[in-house]
Coordinates of C-alpha atoms in Angstrom, one line a residue:
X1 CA -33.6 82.8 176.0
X2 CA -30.7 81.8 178.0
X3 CA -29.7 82.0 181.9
X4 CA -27.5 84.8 182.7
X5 CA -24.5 83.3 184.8
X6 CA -23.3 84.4 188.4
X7 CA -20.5 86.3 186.3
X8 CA -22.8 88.1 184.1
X9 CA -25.3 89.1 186.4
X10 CA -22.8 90.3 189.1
X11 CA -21.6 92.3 186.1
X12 CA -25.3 94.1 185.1
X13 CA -25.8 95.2 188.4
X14 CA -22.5 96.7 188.6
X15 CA -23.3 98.6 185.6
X16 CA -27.2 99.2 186.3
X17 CA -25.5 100.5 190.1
X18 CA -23.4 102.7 188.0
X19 CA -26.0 104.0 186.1
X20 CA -27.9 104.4 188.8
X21 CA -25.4 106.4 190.6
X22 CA -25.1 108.8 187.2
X23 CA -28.2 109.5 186.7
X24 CA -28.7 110.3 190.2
X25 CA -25.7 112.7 190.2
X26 CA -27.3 114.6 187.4
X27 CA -30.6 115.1 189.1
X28 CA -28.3 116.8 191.7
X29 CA -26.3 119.0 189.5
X30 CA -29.5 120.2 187.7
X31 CA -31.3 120.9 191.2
X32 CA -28.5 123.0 192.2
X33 CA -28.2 124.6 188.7
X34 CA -31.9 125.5 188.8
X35 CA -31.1 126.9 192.3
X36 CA -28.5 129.2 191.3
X37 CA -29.9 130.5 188.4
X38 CA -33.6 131.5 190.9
X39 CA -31.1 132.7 193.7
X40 CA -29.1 134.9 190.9
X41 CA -33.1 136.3 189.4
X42 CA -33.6 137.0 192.8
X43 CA -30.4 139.2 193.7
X44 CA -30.3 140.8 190.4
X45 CA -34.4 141.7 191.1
X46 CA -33.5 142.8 194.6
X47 CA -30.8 144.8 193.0
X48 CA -33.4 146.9 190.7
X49 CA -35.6 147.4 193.5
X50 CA -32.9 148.5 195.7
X51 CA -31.6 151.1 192.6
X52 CA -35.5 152.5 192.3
X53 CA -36.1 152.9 196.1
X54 CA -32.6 155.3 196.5
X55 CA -33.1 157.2 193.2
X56 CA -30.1 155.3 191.3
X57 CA -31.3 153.8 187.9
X58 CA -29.8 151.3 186.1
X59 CA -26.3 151.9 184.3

């Protein structure tokens, strides 16, 4: 196998950095889409119970 040199390796850890940095980014847009998507379960639940306890069924 041959040695990497000081160009090349400088150059994979820019692109495992960037990689790095992606993946990461995606973990946080997922977290945040699972959050949205509990917090809008929760409002629209809340939103039923709300109707049945004032006598105003769904429409």
């Amino acid at each position: 196998m041959t040695e990497l040199t000081e160009d090349q390796k400088r150059r994979l850890e820019e692109i495992l950095d960037t990689w790095d940095s992606a993946h990461r980014a995606i973990r946080v847009l997922n977290f945040i889409g699972r959050v949205l998507k509990w917090g809008v379960g929760l409002a629209a639940s809340l939103a039923v119970i709300w109707g049945a306890l004032h006598g105003k069924g769904p429409q």
